[in-house]
mmCIF file with all atom_site columns, C-alpha atoms in Angstrom:
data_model
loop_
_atom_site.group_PDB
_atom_site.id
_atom_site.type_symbol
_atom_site.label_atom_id
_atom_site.label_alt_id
_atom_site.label_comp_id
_atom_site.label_asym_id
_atom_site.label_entity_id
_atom_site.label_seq_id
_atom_site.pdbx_PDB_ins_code
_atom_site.Cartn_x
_atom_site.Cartn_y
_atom_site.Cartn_z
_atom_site.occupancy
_atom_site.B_iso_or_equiv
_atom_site.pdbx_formal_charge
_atom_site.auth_seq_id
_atom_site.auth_comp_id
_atom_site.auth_asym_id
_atom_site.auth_atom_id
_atom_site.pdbx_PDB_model_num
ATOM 1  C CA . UNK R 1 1  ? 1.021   58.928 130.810 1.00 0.00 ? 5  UNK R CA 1
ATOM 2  C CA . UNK R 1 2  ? -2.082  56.904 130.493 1.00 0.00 ? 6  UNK R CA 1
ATOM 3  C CA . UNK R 1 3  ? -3.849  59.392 128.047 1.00 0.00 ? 7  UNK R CA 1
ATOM 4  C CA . UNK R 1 4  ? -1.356  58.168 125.800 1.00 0.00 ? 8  UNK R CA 1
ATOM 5  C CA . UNK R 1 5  ? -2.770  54.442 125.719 1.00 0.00 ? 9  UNK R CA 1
ATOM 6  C CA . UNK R 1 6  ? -6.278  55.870 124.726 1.00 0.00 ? 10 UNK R CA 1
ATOM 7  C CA . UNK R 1 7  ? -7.674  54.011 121.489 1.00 0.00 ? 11 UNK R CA 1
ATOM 8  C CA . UNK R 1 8  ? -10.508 55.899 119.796 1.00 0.00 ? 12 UNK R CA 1
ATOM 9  C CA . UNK R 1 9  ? -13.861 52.948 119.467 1.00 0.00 ? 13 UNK R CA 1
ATOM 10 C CA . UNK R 1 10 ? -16.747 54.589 118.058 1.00 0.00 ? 14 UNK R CA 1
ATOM 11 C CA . UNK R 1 11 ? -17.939 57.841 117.592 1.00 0.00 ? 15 UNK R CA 1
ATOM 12 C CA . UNK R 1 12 ? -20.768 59.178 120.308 1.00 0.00 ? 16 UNK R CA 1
ATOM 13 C CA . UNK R 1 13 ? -22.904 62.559 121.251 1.00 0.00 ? 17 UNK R CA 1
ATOM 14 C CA . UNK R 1 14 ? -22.941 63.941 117.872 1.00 0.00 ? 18 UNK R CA 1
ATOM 15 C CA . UNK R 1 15 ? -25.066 67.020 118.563 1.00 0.00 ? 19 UNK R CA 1
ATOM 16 C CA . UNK R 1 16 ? -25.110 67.920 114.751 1.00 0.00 ? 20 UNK R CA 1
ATOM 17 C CA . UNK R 1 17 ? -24.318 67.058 111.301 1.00 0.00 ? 21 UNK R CA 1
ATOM 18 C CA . UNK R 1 18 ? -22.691 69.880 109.163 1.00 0.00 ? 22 UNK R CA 1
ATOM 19 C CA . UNK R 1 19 ? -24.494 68.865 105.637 1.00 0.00 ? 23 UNK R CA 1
ATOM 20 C CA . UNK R 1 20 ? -27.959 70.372 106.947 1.00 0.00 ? 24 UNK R CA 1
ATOM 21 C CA . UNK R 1 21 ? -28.885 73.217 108.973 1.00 0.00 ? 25 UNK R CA 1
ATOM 22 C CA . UNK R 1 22 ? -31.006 72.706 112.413 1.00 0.00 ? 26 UNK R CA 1
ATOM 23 C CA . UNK R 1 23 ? -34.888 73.712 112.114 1.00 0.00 ? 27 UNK R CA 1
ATOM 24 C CA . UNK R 1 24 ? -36.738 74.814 114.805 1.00 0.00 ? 28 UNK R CA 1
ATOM 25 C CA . UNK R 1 25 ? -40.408 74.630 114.960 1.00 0.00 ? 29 UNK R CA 1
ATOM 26 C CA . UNK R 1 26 ? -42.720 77.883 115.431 1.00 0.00 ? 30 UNK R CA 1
ATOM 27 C CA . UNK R 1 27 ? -42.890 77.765 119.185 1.00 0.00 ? 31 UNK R CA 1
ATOM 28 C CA . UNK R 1 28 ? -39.235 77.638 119.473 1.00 0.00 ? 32 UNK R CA 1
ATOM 29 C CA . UNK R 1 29 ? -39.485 74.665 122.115 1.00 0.00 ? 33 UNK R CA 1
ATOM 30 C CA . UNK R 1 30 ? -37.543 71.508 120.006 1.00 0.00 ? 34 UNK R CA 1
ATOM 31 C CA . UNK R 1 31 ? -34.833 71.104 117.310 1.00 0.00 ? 35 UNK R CA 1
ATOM 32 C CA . UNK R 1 32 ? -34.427 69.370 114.774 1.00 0.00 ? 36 UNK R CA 1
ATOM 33 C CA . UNK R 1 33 ? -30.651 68.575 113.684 1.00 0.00 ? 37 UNK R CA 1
ATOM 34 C CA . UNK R 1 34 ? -29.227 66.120 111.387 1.00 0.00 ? 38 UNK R CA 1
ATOM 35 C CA . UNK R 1 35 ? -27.003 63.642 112.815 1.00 0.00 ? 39 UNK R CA 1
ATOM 36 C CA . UNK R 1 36 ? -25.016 62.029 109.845 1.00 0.00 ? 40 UNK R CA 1
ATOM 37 C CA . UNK R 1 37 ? -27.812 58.837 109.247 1.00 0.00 ? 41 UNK R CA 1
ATOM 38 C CA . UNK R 1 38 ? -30.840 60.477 111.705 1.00 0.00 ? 42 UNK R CA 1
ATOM 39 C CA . UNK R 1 39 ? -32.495 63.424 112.758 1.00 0.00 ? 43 UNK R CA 1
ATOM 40 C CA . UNK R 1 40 ? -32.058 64.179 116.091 1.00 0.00 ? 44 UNK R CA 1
ATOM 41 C CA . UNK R 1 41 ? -34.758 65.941 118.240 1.00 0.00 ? 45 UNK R CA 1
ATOM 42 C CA . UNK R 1 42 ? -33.625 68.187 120.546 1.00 0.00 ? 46 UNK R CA 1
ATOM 43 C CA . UNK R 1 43 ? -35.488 69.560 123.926 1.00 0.00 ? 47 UNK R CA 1
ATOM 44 C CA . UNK R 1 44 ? -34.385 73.273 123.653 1.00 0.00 ? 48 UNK R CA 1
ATOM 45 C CA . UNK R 1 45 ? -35.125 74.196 127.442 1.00 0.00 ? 49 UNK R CA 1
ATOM 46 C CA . UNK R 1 46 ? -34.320 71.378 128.854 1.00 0.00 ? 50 UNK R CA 1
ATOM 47 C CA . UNK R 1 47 ? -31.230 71.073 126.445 1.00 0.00 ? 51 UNK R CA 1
ATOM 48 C CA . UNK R 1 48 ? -31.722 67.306 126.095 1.00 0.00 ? 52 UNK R CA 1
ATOM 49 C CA . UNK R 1 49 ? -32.101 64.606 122.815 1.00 0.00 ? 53 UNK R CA 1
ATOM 50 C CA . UNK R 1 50 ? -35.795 63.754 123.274 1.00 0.00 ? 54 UNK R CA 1
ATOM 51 C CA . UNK R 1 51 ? -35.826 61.698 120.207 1.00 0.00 ? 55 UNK R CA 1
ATOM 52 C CA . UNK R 1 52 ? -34.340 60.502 117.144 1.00 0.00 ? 56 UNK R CA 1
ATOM 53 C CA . UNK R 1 53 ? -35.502 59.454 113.729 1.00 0.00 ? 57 UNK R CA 1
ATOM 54 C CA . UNK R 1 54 ? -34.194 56.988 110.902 1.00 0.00 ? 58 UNK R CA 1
ATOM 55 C CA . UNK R 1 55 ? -35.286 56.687 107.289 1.00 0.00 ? 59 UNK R CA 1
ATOM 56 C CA . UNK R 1 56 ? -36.683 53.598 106.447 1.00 0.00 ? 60 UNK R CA 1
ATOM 57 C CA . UNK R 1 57 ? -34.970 50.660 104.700 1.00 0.00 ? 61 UNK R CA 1
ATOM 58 C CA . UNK R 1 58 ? -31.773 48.916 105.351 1.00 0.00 ? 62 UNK R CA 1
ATOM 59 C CA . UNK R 1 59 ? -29.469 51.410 103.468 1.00 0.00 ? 63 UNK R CA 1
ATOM 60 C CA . UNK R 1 60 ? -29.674 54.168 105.430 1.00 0.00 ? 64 UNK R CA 1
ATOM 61 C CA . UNK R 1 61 ? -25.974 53.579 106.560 1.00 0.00 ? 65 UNK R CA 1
ATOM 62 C CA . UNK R 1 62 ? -24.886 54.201 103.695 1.00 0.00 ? 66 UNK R CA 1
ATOM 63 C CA . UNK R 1 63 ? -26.222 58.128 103.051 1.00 0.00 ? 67 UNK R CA 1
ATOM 64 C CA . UNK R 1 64 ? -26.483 61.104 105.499 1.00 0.00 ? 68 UNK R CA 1
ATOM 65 C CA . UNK R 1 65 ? -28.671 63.493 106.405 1.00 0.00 ? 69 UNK R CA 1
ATOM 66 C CA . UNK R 1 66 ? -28.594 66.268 104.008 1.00 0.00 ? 70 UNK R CA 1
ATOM 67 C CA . UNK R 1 67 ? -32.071 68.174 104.595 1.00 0.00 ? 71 UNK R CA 1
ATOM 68 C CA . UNK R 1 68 ? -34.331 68.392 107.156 1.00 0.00 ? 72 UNK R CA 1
ATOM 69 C CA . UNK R 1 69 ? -38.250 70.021 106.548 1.00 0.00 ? 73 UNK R CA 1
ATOM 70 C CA . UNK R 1 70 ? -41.071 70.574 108.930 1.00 0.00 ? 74 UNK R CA 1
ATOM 71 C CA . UNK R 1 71 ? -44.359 70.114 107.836 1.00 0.00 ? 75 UNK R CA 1
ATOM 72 C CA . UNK R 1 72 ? -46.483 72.979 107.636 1.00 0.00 ? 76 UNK R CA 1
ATOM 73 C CA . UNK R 1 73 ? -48.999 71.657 110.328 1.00 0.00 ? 77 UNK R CA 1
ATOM 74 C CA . UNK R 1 74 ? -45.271 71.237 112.205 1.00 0.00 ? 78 UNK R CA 1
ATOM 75 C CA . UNK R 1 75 ? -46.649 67.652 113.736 1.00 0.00 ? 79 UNK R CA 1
ATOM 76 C CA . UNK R 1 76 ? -44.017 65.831 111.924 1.00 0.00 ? 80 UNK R CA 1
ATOM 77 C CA . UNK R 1 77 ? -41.316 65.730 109.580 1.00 0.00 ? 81 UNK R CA 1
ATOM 78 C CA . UNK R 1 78 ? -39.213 64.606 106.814 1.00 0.00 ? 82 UNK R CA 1
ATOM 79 C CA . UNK R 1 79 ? -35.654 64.011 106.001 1.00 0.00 ? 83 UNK R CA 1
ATOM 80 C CA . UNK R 1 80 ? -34.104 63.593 103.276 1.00 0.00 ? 84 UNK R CA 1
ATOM 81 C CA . UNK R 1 81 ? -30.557 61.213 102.915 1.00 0.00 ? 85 UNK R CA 1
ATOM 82 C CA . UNK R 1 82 ? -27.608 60.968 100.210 1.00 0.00 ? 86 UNK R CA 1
#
């Protein structure tokens, strides 16, 4: 019964926040998801992370992702935390 010893550490492979919906871009090749303090950037035919972003500053622990926007040239984008 060694399952039973198991002590949860950290949390790890969040594919997706619930607070935001994912975005994909117009050619339908990556995703954008929120992933509680980032955005994550997803690889939709590979089906692989191929990035991740974090707001800027020191308190972006403290918030979560709560809206994710692609520009309308689509060559970057903006999140927005709470």
């Amino acid at each position: 019964k060694s399952y039973l010893r198991y002590v949860h550490a950290e949390a790890f492979g969040i594919v997706t926040s619930a607070k935001a919906p994912t975005v994909v871009d117009a050619s339908g090749k990556f995703a954008y998801t929120p992933g509680i303090h980032e955005v994550l950037v997803w690889d939709l035919k590979r089906g692989e992370q191929v990035r991740y972003m974090t707001p800027d500053g020191e308190d972006y622990l403290r918030g979560e992702v709560t809206a994710v926007v692609l520009s309308s040239a689509e060559t970057s984008s903006s999140s927005s935390s709470s």
